mmCIF file of C-alpha atoms in Angstrom:
data_model
loop_
_atom_site.group_PDB
_atom_site.id
_atom_site.type_symbol
_atom_site.label_atom_id
_atom_site.label_comp_id
_atom_site.label_asym_id
_atom_site.label_seq_id
_atom_site.Cartn_x
_atom_site.Cartn_y
_atom_site.Cartn_z
ATOM 1 C CA UNK A 51 0.000 0.000 0.000
ATOM 2 C CA UNK A 52 2.871 2.370 0.688
ATOM 3 C CA UNK A 53 6.547 2.442 -0.043
ATOM 4 C CA UNK A 54 8.814 2.097 2.940
ATOM 5 C CA UNK A 55 10.046 5.531 3.920
ATOM 6 C CA UNK A 56 13.728 6.093 3.125
ATOM 7 C CA UNK A 57 14.122 9.059 5.494
ATOM 8 C CA UNK A 58 12.303 10.075 8.662
ATOM 9 C CA UNK A 59 12.605 13.655 9.937
ATOM 10 C CA UNK A 60 12.200 13.907 13.713
ATOM 11 C CA UNK A 61 11.624 17.018 15.779
ATOM 12 C CA UNK A 62 14.227 17.264 18.541
ATOM 13 C CA UNK A 63 11.639 17.645 21.294
ATOM 14 C CA UNK A 64 9.909 14.321 20.518
ATOM 15 C CA UNK A 65 12.922 12.179 19.602
ATOM 16 C CA UNK A 66 12.482 10.189 22.828
ATOM 17 C CA UNK A 67 8.687 9.996 22.698
ATOM 18 C CA UNK A 68 7.485 6.390 22.900
ATOM 19 C CA UNK A 69 5.392 6.738 19.719
ATOM 20 C CA UNK A 70 8.401 8.099 17.859
ATOM 21 C CA UNK A 71 10.344 5.014 18.885
ATOM 22 C CA UNK A 72 7.500 2.703 17.871
ATOM 23 C CA UNK A 73 7.300 4.269 14.413
ATOM 24 C CA UNK A 74 11.077 4.137 13.948
ATOM 25 C CA UNK A 75 10.998 0.448 14.857
ATOM 26 C CA UNK A 76 8.528 -0.113 12.000
ATOM 27 C CA UNK A 77 11.050 1.332 9.522
ATOM 28 C CA UNK A 78 14.471 0.092 10.661
ATOM 29 C CA UNK A 79 16.132 0.928 7.335
ATOM 30 C CA UNK A 80 14.970 4.556 7.282
ATOM 31 C CA UNK A 81 17.595 7.244 7.831
ATOM 32 C CA UNK A 82 16.613 9.456 10.821
ATOM 33 C CA UNK A 83 17.204 13.194 10.385
ATOM 34 C CA UNK A 84 16.852 15.543 13.380
ATOM 35 C CA UNK A 85 15.010 18.833 12.801
ATOM 36 C CA UNK A 86 14.055 21.765 15.018
ATOM 37 C CA UNK A 87 10.442 22.094 13.834
ATOM 38 C CA UNK A 88 8.437 20.189 11.243
ATOM 39 C CA UNK A 89 7.646 23.375 9.309
ATOM 40 C CA UNK A 90 11.364 23.895 8.653
ATOM 41 C CA UNK A 91 11.111 20.873 6.373
ATOM 42 C CA UNK A 92 7.445 20.763 5.421
ATOM 43 C CA UNK A 93 7.028 24.461 4.536
ATOM 44 C CA UNK A 94 10.377 25.184 2.947
ATOM 45 C CA UNK A 95 10.462 26.916 -0.434
ATOM 46 C CA UNK A 96 11.074 25.373 -3.849
ATOM 47 C CA UNK A 97 9.598 21.946 -3.161
ATOM 48 C CA UNK A 98 7.996 19.934 -5.946
ATOM 49 C CA UNK A 99 4.920 18.060 -4.736
ATOM 50 C CA UNK A 100 4.836 15.719 -7.726
ATOM 51 C CA UNK A 101 8.486 14.692 -7.435
ATOM 52 C CA UNK A 102 8.170 14.185 -3.676
ATOM 53 C CA UNK A 103 5.072 12.064 -4.182
ATOM 54 C CA UNK A 104 7.218 9.491 -5.963
ATOM 55 C CA UNK A 105 9.110 8.859 -2.717
ATOM 56 C CA UNK A 106 7.548 10.716 0.205
ATOM 57 C CA UNK A 107 9.397 11.080 3.474
ATOM 58 C CA UNK A 108 8.008 10.836 7.002
ATOM 59 C CA UNK A 109 8.076 13.753 9.452
ATOM 60 C CA UNK A 110 7.395 13.085 13.139
ATOM 61 C CA UNK A 111 6.297 16.123 15.083
ATOM 62 C CA UNK A 112 4.481 17.579 18.045
ATOM 63 C CA UNK A 113 1.321 19.592 17.493
ATOM 64 C CA UNK A 114 1.604 22.685 19.691
ATOM 65 C CA UNK A 115 -1.784 24.340 19.292
ATOM 66 C CA UNK A 116 -5.092 24.366 17.392
ATOM 67 C CA UNK A 117 -6.207 20.825 18.150
ATOM 68 C CA UNK A 118 -9.697 21.434 16.730
ATOM 69 C CA UNK A 119 -10.725 23.277 13.579
ATOM 70 C CA UNK A 120 -14.192 24.265 12.434
ATOM 71 C CA UNK A 121 -15.349 22.078 9.546
ATOM 72 C CA UNK A 122 -15.112 23.394 6.017
ATOM 73 C CA UNK A 123 -18.156 24.534 4.059
ATOM 74 C CA UNK A 124 -17.040 22.015 1.413
ATOM 75 C CA UNK A 125 -17.848 19.144 3.758
ATOM 76 C CA UNK A 126 -21.310 18.104 4.907
ATOM 77 C CA UNK A 127 -21.951 18.664 8.611
ATOM 78 C CA UNK A 128 -25.047 16.426 8.645
ATOM 79 C CA UNK A 129 -26.909 19.136 10.591
ATOM 80 C CA UNK A 130 -24.685 18.898 13.648
ATOM 81 C CA UNK A 131 -24.285 22.232 15.505
ATOM 82 C CA UNK A 132 -20.635 21.564 16.423
ATOM 83 C CA UNK A 133 -18.858 20.159 13.375
ATOM 84 C CA UNK A 134 -15.072 20.150 13.742
ATOM 85 C CA UNK A 135 -12.053 18.234 12.516
ATOM 86 C CA UNK A 136 -8.555 17.610 13.796
ATOM 87 C CA UNK A 137 -5.223 16.995 12.117
ATOM 88 C CA UNK A 138 -3.441 13.995 13.581
ATOM 89 C CA UNK A 139 -1.598 13.723 10.265
ATOM 90 C CA UNK A 140 -0.983 15.921 7.246
ATOM 91 C CA UNK A 141 -1.040 14.437 3.733
ATOM 92 C CA UNK A 142 -2.084 11.079 2.383
ATOM 93 C CA UNK A 143 -0.324 7.966 1.149
ATOM 94 C CA UNK A 144 -2.665 7.838 -1.846
ATOM 95 C CA UNK A 145 -2.354 9.985 -4.975
ATOM 96 C CA UNK A 146 -5.805 10.990 -6.213
ATOM 97 C CA UNK A 147 -5.697 13.562 -8.994
ATOM 98 C CA UNK A 148 -8.575 15.579 -7.534
ATOM 99 C CA UNK A 149 -7.197 15.718 -3.962
ATOM 100 C CA UNK A 150 -7.127 19.267 -2.587
ATOM 101 C CA UNK A 151 -4.128 18.481 -0.359
ATOM 102 C CA UNK A 152 -1.748 18.882 -3.296
ATOM 103 C CA UNK A 153 -3.056 22.422 -3.722
ATOM 104 C CA UNK A 154 -2.998 23.232 -0.011
ATOM 105 C CA UNK A 155 0.351 21.842 1.162
ATOM 106 C CA UNK A 156 3.768 22.786 -0.249
ATOM 107 C CA UNK A 157 5.131 19.297 0.428
ATOM 108 C CA UNK A 158 4.032 15.734 -0.340
ATOM 109 C CA UNK A 159 5.843 14.432 2.745
ATOM 110 C CA UNK A 160 3.704 12.913 5.467
ATOM 111 C CA UNK A 161 3.554 14.629 8.867
ATOM 112 C CA UNK A 162 2.514 12.543 11.881
ATOM 113 C CA UNK A 163 1.805 14.217 15.207
ATOM 114 C CA UNK A 164 2.685 11.863 18.056
ATOM 115 C CA UNK A 165 1.203 13.800 21.010
ATOM 116 C CA UNK A 166 -2.295 12.326 20.825
ATOM 117 C CA UNK A 167 -3.017 13.023 24.505
ATOM 118 C CA UNK A 168 -3.070 16.767 23.782
ATOM 119 C CA UNK A 169 -5.739 16.166 21.127
ATOM 120 C CA UNK A 170 -7.756 14.126 23.626
ATOM 121 C CA UNK A 171 -7.451 16.845 26.273
ATOM 122 C CA UNK A 172 -8.627 19.575 23.856
ATOM 123 C CA UNK A 173 -11.561 17.421 22.813
ATOM 124 C CA UNK A 174 -12.561 16.813 26.439
ATOM 125 C CA UNK A 175 -12.375 20.556 27.111
ATOM 126 C CA UNK A 176 -14.647 21.259 24.147
ATOM 127 C CA UNK A 177 -17.145 18.628 25.263
ATOM 128 C CA UNK A 178 -17.207 19.995 28.812
ATOM 129 C CA UNK A 179 -18.052 23.434 27.464
ATOM 130 C CA UNK A 180 -20.370 22.602 24.550
ATOM 131 C CA UNK A 181 -21.849 19.214 25.570
ATOM 132 C CA UNK A 182 -21.560 17.713 22.084
ATOM 133 C CA UNK A 183 -19.101 17.456 19.207
ATOM 134 C CA UNK A 184 -19.173 15.914 15.732
ATOM 135 C CA UNK A 185 -15.506 15.327 14.941
ATOM 136 C CA UNK A 186 -14.075 14.313 11.577
ATOM 137 C CA UNK A 187 -10.831 12.438 12.284
ATOM 138 C CA UNK A 188 -9.614 11.657 8.807
ATOM 139 C CA UNK A 189 -9.656 15.091 7.212
ATOM 140 C CA UNK A 190 -6.264 16.145 5.849
ATOM 141 C CA UNK A 191 -5.178 12.523 5.515
ATOM 142 C CA UNK A 192 -6.549 8.974 5.290
ATOM 143 C CA UNK A 193 -6.018 7.966 8.901
ATOM 144 C CA UNK A 194 -7.120 4.336 8.648
ATOM 145 C CA UNK A 195 -4.715 3.801 5.740
ATOM 146 C CA UNK A 196 -1.849 4.600 8.146
ATOM 147 C CA UNK A 197 -3.040 2.295 10.910
ATOM 148 C CA UNK A 198 -0.359 -0.382 10.540
ATOM 149 C CA UNK A 199 2.365 2.062 11.644
ATOM 150 C CA UNK A 200 0.352 4.946 13.127
ATOM 151 C CA UNK A 201 -2.527 3.342 15.073
ATOM 152 C CA UNK A 202 -4.381 6.543 15.881
ATOM 153 C CA UNK A 203 -7.774 5.199 14.806
ATOM 154 C CA UNK A 204 -7.643 2.514 17.498
ATOM 155 C CA UNK A 205 -6.713 5.117 20.101
ATOM 156 C CA UNK A 206 -9.639 7.332 19.150
ATOM 157 C CA UNK A 207 -12.077 4.432 19.244
ATOM 158 C CA UNK A 208 -10.908 3.699 22.772
ATOM 159 C CA UNK A 209 -11.222 7.373 23.708
ATOM 160 C CA UNK A 210 -14.694 7.692 22.161
ATOM 161 C CA UNK A 211 -15.957 4.663 24.079
ATOM 162 C CA UNK A 212 -15.863 6.793 27.243
ATOM 163 C CA UNK A 213 -17.166 10.045 25.715
ATOM 164 C CA UNK A 214 -20.879 9.590 25.133
ATOM 165 C CA UNK A 215 -21.365 13.096 23.695
ATOM 166 C CA UNK A 216 -18.633 12.671 21.093
ATOM 167 C CA UNK A 217 -19.557 11.592 17.559
ATOM 168 C CA UNK A 218 -16.733 10.522 15.264
ATOM 169 C CA UNK A 219 -16.576 10.182 11.498
ATOM 170 C CA UNK A 220 -13.626 8.184 10.178
ATOM 171 C CA UNK A 221 -13.428 8.542 6.397
ATOM 172 C CA UNK A 222 -11.204 6.309 4.300
ATOM 173 C CA UNK A 223 -10.525 4.659 0.964
ATOM 174 C CA UNK A 224 -8.475 1.937 2.613
ATOM 175 C CA UNK A 225 -9.252 -1.707 3.258
ATOM 176 C CA UNK A 226 -7.689 -1.608 6.722
ATOM 177 C CA UNK A 227 -10.931 -2.375 8.512
ATOM 178 C CA UNK A 228 -9.291 -5.518 9.914
ATOM 179 C CA UNK A 229 -7.044 -3.269 11.996
ATOM 180 C CA UNK A 230 -10.053 -2.114 14.053
ATOM 181 C CA UNK A 231 -12.483 -5.013 13.621
ATOM 182 C CA UNK A 232 -11.872 -6.335 17.147
ATOM 183 C CA UNK A 233 -13.522 -3.250 18.657
ATOM 184 C CA UNK A 234 -17.189 -3.328 19.574
ATOM 185 C CA UNK A 235 -19.262 -1.042 17.327
ATOM 186 C CA UNK A 236 -19.871 2.350 18.901
ATOM 187 C CA UNK A 237 -23.226 3.902 17.884
ATOM 188 C CA UNK A 238 -21.549 7.331 17.948
ATOM 189 C CA UNK A 239 -18.869 6.338 15.424
ATOM 190 C CA UNK A 240 -19.438 6.380 11.676
ATOM 191 C CA UNK A 241 -17.081 4.510 9.362
ATOM 192 C CA UNK A 242 -17.274 6.360 6.049
ATOM 193 C CA UNK A 243 -15.867 4.915 2.835
ATOM 194 C CA UNK A 244 -15.266 7.034 -0.241
ATOM 195 C CA UNK A 245 -15.908 4.957 -3.341
ATOM 196 C CA UNK A 246 -15.774 5.492 -7.094
ATOM 197 C CA UNK A 247 -16.355 3.429 -10.222
ATOM 198 C CA UNK A 248 -13.477 1.029 -10.811
ATOM 199 C CA UNK A 249 -12.497 2.832 -14.025
ATOM 200 C CA UNK A 250 -11.988 6.063 -12.055
ATOM 201 C CA UNK A 251 -10.098 4.253 -9.289
ATOM 202 C CA UNK A 252 -7.706 2.868 -11.896
ATOM 203 C CA UNK A 253 -7.201 6.081 -13.854
ATOM 204 C CA UNK A 254 -7.517 8.849 -11.225
ATOM 205 C CA UNK A 255 -7.291 7.455 -7.650
ATOM 206 C CA UNK A 256 -3.712 6.212 -7.944
ATOM 207 C CA UNK A 257 -2.536 3.714 -5.358
ATOM 208 C CA UNK A 258 -5.951 3.182 -3.775
ATOM 209 C CA UNK A 259 -7.632 -0.190 -3.226
ATOM 210 C CA UNK A 260 -10.027 -1.539 -5.845
ATOM 211 C CA UNK A 261 -13.778 -1.045 -5.617
ATOM 212 C CA UNK A 262 -14.298 -4.733 -4.829
ATOM 213 C CA UNK A 263 -11.729 -4.606 -2.025
ATOM 214 C CA UNK A 264 -13.438 -1.573 -0.502
ATOM 215 C CA UNK A 265 -16.865 -3.192 -0.783
ATOM 216 C CA UNK A 266 -15.540 -6.291 0.967
ATOM 217 C CA UNK A 267 -14.334 -4.165 3.894
ATOM 218 C CA UNK A 268 -17.633 -2.250 3.974
ATOM 219 C CA UNK A 269 -19.651 -5.482 3.956
ATOM 220 C CA UNK A 270 -17.691 -6.839 6.919
ATOM 221 C CA UNK A 271 -18.087 -3.602 8.874
ATOM 222 C CA UNK A 272 -21.855 -3.699 8.286
ATOM 223 C CA UNK A 273 -22.027 -7.347 9.391
ATOM 224 C CA UNK A 274 -20.121 -6.432 12.549
ATOM 225 C CA UNK A 275 -22.706 -3.786 13.374
ATOM 226 C CA UNK A 276 -20.938 -0.505 12.616
ATOM 227 C CA UNK A 277 -22.701 2.553 11.266
ATOM 228 C CA UNK A 278 -21.454 2.888 7.698
ATOM 229 C CA UNK A 279 -21.603 5.902 5.418
ATOM 230 C CA UNK A 280 -20.925 5.660 1.693
ATOM 231 C CA UNK A 281 -19.396 8.764 0.078
ATOM 232 C CA UNK A 282 -19.602 9.085 -3.690
ATOM 233 C CA UNK A 283 -17.931 12.440 -3.754
ATOM 234 C CA UNK A 284 -16.717 13.981 -5.927
ATOM 235 C CA UNK A 285 -18.684 12.579 -8.823
ATOM 236 C CA UNK A 286 -16.465 13.351 -11.808
ATOM 237 C CA UNK A 287 -17.638 14.229 -15.298
ATOM 238 C CA UNK A 288 -15.236 11.915 -17.089
ATOM 239 C CA UNK A 289 -16.094 10.470 -20.526
ATOM 240 C CA UNK A 290 -19.209 8.258 -20.227
ATOM 241 C CA UNK A 291 -19.539 9.254 -16.571
ATOM 242 C CA UNK A 292 -23.276 8.507 -16.622
ATOM 243 C CA UNK A 293 -22.674 4.860 -17.481
ATOM 244 C CA UNK A 294 -19.878 4.467 -14.943
ATOM 245 C CA UNK A 295 -21.848 5.926 -12.030
ATOM 246 C CA UNK A 296 -25.126 4.181 -12.888
ATOM 247 C CA UNK A 297 -23.203 0.906 -12.904
ATOM 248 C CA UNK A 298 -21.671 1.833 -9.552
ATOM 249 C CA UNK A 299 -25.134 2.398 -8.063
ATOM 250 C CA UNK A 300 -26.276 -0.997 -9.360
ATOM 251 C CA UNK A 301 -23.183 -2.663 -7.902
ATOM 252 C CA UNK A 302 -23.828 -1.085 -4.511
ATOM 253 C CA UNK A 303 -27.410 -2.299 -4.611
ATOM 254 C CA UNK A 304 -26.227 -5.809 -5.416
ATOM 255 C CA UNK A 305 -23.333 -6.012 -2.934
ATOM 256 C CA UNK A 306 -24.525 -4.102 0.139
ATOM 257 C CA UNK A 307 -27.298 -4.598 2.672
ATOM 258 C CA UNK A 308 -29.541 -1.548 2.416
ATOM 259 C CA UNK A 309 -30.453 -1.716 6.118
ATOM 260 C CA UNK A 310 -26.771 -1.559 7.045
ATOM 261 C CA UNK A 311 -26.127 1.779 5.332
ATOM 262 C CA UNK A 312 -26.599 4.896 7.459
ATOM 263 C CA UNK A 313 -26.582 7.167 4.415
ATOM 264 C CA UNK A 314 -25.002 7.753 1.028
ATOM 265 C CA UNK A 315 -23.413 11.153 0.518
ATOM 266 C CA UNK A 316 -23.120 12.424 -3.070
ATOM 267 C CA UNK A 317 -21.619 15.591 -4.516
ATOM 268 C CA UNK A 318 -19.858 17.139 -7.473
ATOM 269 C CA UNK A 319 -16.359 18.541 -7.830
ATOM 270 C CA UNK A 320 -15.724 21.801 -5.933
ATOM 271 C CA UNK A 321 -12.566 23.433 -4.649
ATOM 272 C CA UNK A 322 -10.841 26.583 -3.499
ATOM 273 C CA UNK A 323 -9.703 28.478 -6.597
ATOM 274 C CA UNK A 324 -6.141 28.927 -5.338
ATOM 275 C CA UNK A 325 -5.785 25.209 -4.610
ATOM 276 C CA UNK A 326 -6.957 24.375 -8.121
ATOM 277 C CA UNK A 327 -4.492 26.829 -9.656
ATOM 278 C CA UNK A 328 -1.588 25.140 -7.870
ATOM 279 C CA UNK A 329 -2.909 21.704 -8.829
ATOM 280 C CA UNK A 330 -3.160 22.536 -12.524
ATOM 281 C CA UNK A 331 0.412 23.807 -12.421
ATOM 282 C CA UNK A 332 1.477 20.464 -10.940
ATOM 283 C CA UNK A 333 -0.732 18.076 -12.910
ATOM 284 C CA UNK A 334 -0.906 19.377 -16.441
ATOM 285 C CA UNK A 335 -1.750 15.868 -17.669
ATOM 286 C CA UNK A 336 -4.892 15.540 -15.490
ATOM 287 C CA UNK A 337 -7.862 16.287 -17.738
ATOM 288 C CA UNK A 338 -10.360 16.398 -14.858
ATOM 289 C CA UNK A 339 -8.657 19.534 -13.478
ATOM 290 C CA UNK A 340 -9.003 21.471 -16.745
ATOM 291 C CA UNK A 341 -12.779 21.375 -17.019
ATOM 292 C CA UNK A 342 -14.555 24.645 -17.823
ATOM 293 C CA UNK A 343 -15.467 25.226 -14.193
ATOM 294 C CA UNK A 344 -17.759 27.892 -12.842
ATOM 295 C CA UNK A 345 -16.180 30.354 -10.416
ATOM 296 C CA UNK A 346 -18.081 31.986 -7.579
ATOM 297 C CA UNK A 347 -16.182 34.045 -5.020
ATOM 298 C CA UNK A 348 -13.163 31.845 -4.195
ATOM 299 C CA UNK A 349 -14.806 28.559 -5.186
ATOM 300 C CA UNK A 350 -14.660 26.663 -8.467
ATOM 301 C CA UNK A 351 -17.131 23.922 -9.261
ATOM 302 C CA UNK A 352 -19.110 22.391 -12.050
ATOM 303 C CA UNK A 353 -21.810 24.713 -13.325
ATOM 304 C CA UNK A 354 -25.193 24.678 -11.609
ATOM 305 C CA UNK A 355 -26.696 22.758 -14.540
ATOM 306 C CA UNK A 356 -23.847 20.236 -14.588
ATOM 307 C CA UNK A 357 -24.099 19.707 -10.832
ATOM 308 C CA UNK A 358 -27.863 19.283 -11.002
ATOM 309 C CA UNK A 359 -27.409 16.698 -13.758
ATOM 310 C CA UNK A 360 -24.904 14.805 -11.591
ATOM 311 C CA UNK A 361 -27.119 14.873 -8.502
ATOM 312 C CA UNK A 362 -30.298 13.946 -10.377
ATOM 313 C CA UNK A 363 -28.702 11.050 -12.227
ATOM 314 C CA UNK A 364 -26.975 9.631 -9.153
ATOM 315 C CA UNK A 365 -29.981 10.093 -6.894
ATOM 316 C CA UNK A 366 -32.211 8.326 -9.386
ATOM 317 C CA UNK A 367 -29.759 5.473 -9.864
ATOM 318 C CA UNK A 368 -29.357 4.975 -6.117
ATOM 319 C CA UNK A 369 -33.081 5.168 -5.384
ATOM 320 C CA UNK A 370 -33.552 1.969 -7.368
ATOM 321 C CA UNK A 371 -31.755 0.178 -4.538
ATOM 322 C CA UNK A 372 -31.842 2.424 -1.456
ATOM 323 C CA UNK A 373 -34.397 4.559 0.349
ATOM 324 C CA UNK A 374 -34.497 8.228 -0.757
ATOM 325 C CA UNK A 375 -34.063 9.170 2.918
ATOM 326 C CA UNK A 376 -30.639 7.496 2.867
ATOM 327 C CA UNK A 377 -29.337 9.718 0.054
ATOM 328 C CA UNK A 378 -27.742 12.978 1.176
ATOM 329 C CA UNK A 379 -26.493 15.684 -1.169
ATOM 330 C CA UNK A 380 -23.261 17.024 0.247
ATOM 331 C CA UNK A 381 -23.072 19.940 -2.193
ATOM 332 C CA UNK A 382 -25.253 21.174 -5.021
#
C-alpha cells in the first residue's frame, strides 16, 4: 500500500517519545534526520509536490496548538451544531488527482503528530463546554490507511468509548478495517468509505484499493454492526460518466445490505480556486482539473446545470436500490 520511507525527519523535542520510537521500529532501514520544527522541512520553499510524491518522506512532530478546527463549508456537517475536525496527520499515502491536499500543502511528505493526549485533552475541554461534538478524524489525511504504523484510529475508538457526547466520522478509501475489527461497534462512530467506479479508481485514484476490495471491507463492517456511510464524492464528469456511475449504483445495490447503510453522501467537484491553480500547475496531464469550471467568489465547481445533472442522475440510480431518505447531497 505504501513504499517504505527512506528518510524520517524527527523534531528534537519528541525524539524520545514512545510513539516516535515505535514508528522508527517499523522502519528500521529509514535514515533518521533531526530537525528543530516540522515546518522547517514541510514548509520550505522550492519543493515539488509531484516529485516528492514518488518517494515521500516521514516527518514526526508535536502539534503545539489548534487541536480542533471548524469544519469546512465544502464538507457536509449532517446538521450537527458543532462540526469540527482535527489533524493527527498531514497528507495522504494515496495519490488521487482531484485531492485538494496537493493544492494546499507545499510538500508531499507525510507529517505525523505523536502527542495524541493533547488532542484528547482539547476534545474533552470542548465537550465539557459545549456538551456535544461531531468530529471528523480523517480530514487532511486517510487515517485508517496509516493504521499499521500509526494506530491513531484505534486510540480514538478507545477514547470515544468513554465520551458519550462525542460523535466521530472516520473517512477512508483503505481496506484496513481488519485493523479495528476487534472493537465493539460504537453507535456514535461512523465509518465512512469514499468509493468510485473502478475505471476512475484505476485512472484517477492512484494507489488506492479496488472497488471490490473496498466493498468487501464495507460489507464486513456492516455485518459487525458498525454505522457505515458511503461517500460518492466527488462525482467526476469523465467520458461516459453517466454509465460508470449508474453501474456503480447498481453494484452497490447488489453487494450491500440496504439496512446496514446509514446514508449515502453524493456531490460534485468543488474546490478553493487557489488550490486548483496550484494543482493545474502540478498536474498538467490531469484532464479532470481542466474542465470549464464555474467560479463563484473563491470557489470553483461544475456549473449549476452540470451539478444538477450529476445529482439527479446519481440520486435516481441509487433510489432503485436504497431509500431516498438514505441519500444525502453534500453539495449542489
